């Protein structure tokens, strides 16, 4: 890792390289303190937890991006970006560049075409319509992180904005011989999606359809491998930004008798009281369709998540934050205020039907 990062830094510092290419080192660091109650302990009871955590407001990261002007309004581009956990100094998922690693061409006239690893298309598209911008408490909470994944082997296209409209398409190959839809063990299978957006000074509207397959190439779990239909909108009125969305998930290859659909709704608003201080409130609701569950699948249930948060910016690159949330589960529901997979090695879910409260405060610095 030291050799690779050092090579990139030397390239950025090289006079010959800087004459042709613009290379930027960027990142952000996020850390704070977190509280969570009613965590099922596996012995028929529940416990509370205080912990030092990194990335509650947003993933800490380190990245390099660059462009080379090829003339005629066309440029070569690249982006390398990895998640960081500042509490123990590790990188995300054991990968050198866990979030982005792609190269491509960008044209002022024809758009951007790239290939490599990237955020999955809904992660790239949903955050701008989420009142809590995919914090630890956010639109990802009640879908167990379904809308903040990354995929490898992508070929991706971003159009220019034409009269307020733009389109983005993404196709992730499974790369497995004789099994076109499958992926390597521990990876997603063939996945794809398309996103259409409309922008104006008053509002934004976005629609997404995507397919995220498991390593066997199947839609086997509504929150880990499924089809997604999303529509969201932003409305800006003076100091307020109002955001609402609806998502439908479908996993037709789920085991027999297991719930294979879910509907997710949210409504929230941010009040920008001053240029440095903002307050956000939102409600999120999930309804899982009829069927049973198991260790990896949620049964028929529903839950409502209420969240309130604030940010304060003492400078352009540093801000302080605080968020508190409460989730109310139905009898079979085990949803957490945090976006933890149902079968996670370190679960945060409460026992069936139990409510949960979580909160965190922290600081983020961008560079």
Short mmCIF file of C-alpha atoms in Angstrom, two decimals, residues 126 128-131 204-206 230-235 241-247 264-269 283-284:
data_model
loop_
_atom_site.label_atom_id
_atom_site.label_comp_id
_atom_site.label_asym_id
_atom_site.label_seq_id
_atom_site.Cartn_x
_atom_site.Cartn_y
_atom_site.Cartn_z
CA UNK A 126 -30.33 8.24 -3.60
CA UNK A 128 -29.08 13.59 -2.83
CA UNK A 129 -32.76 12.91 -2.02
CA UNK A 130 -32.18 11.65 1.52
CA UNK A 131 -32.70 14.31 4.24
CA UNK A 204 -35.20 18.12 -8.56
CA UNK A 205 -36.86 14.83 -9.52
CA UNK A 206 -35.09 11.50 -10.00
CA UNK A 230 -37.09 4.47 -6.86
CA UNK A 231 -38.62 7.92 -7.35
CA UNK A 232 -37.62 10.95 -5.28
CA UNK A 233 -38.01 14.70 -5.23
CA UNK A 234 -36.43 17.79 -3.66
CA UNK A 235 -38.27 21.10 -3.25
CA UNK A 241 -35.34 21.94 1.48
CA UNK A 242 -38.16 19.38 1.53
CA UNK A 243 -37.36 15.82 0.40
CA UNK A 244 -39.62 12.84 -0.23
CA UNK A 245 -39.16 9.43 -1.90
CA UNK A 246 -40.71 6.03 -2.51
CA UNK A 247 -38.87 2.76 -3.22
CA UNK A 264 -40.02 2.16 1.64
CA UNK A 265 -41.22 5.77 2.05
CA UNK A 266 -39.73 8.91 3.57
CA UNK A 267 -40.44 12.59 4.07
CA UNK A 268 -38.09 15.14 5.61
CA UNK A 269 -36.97 18.74 5.62
CA UNK A 283 -39.59 10.16 9.06
CA UNK A 284 -38.90 6.84 7.27
#
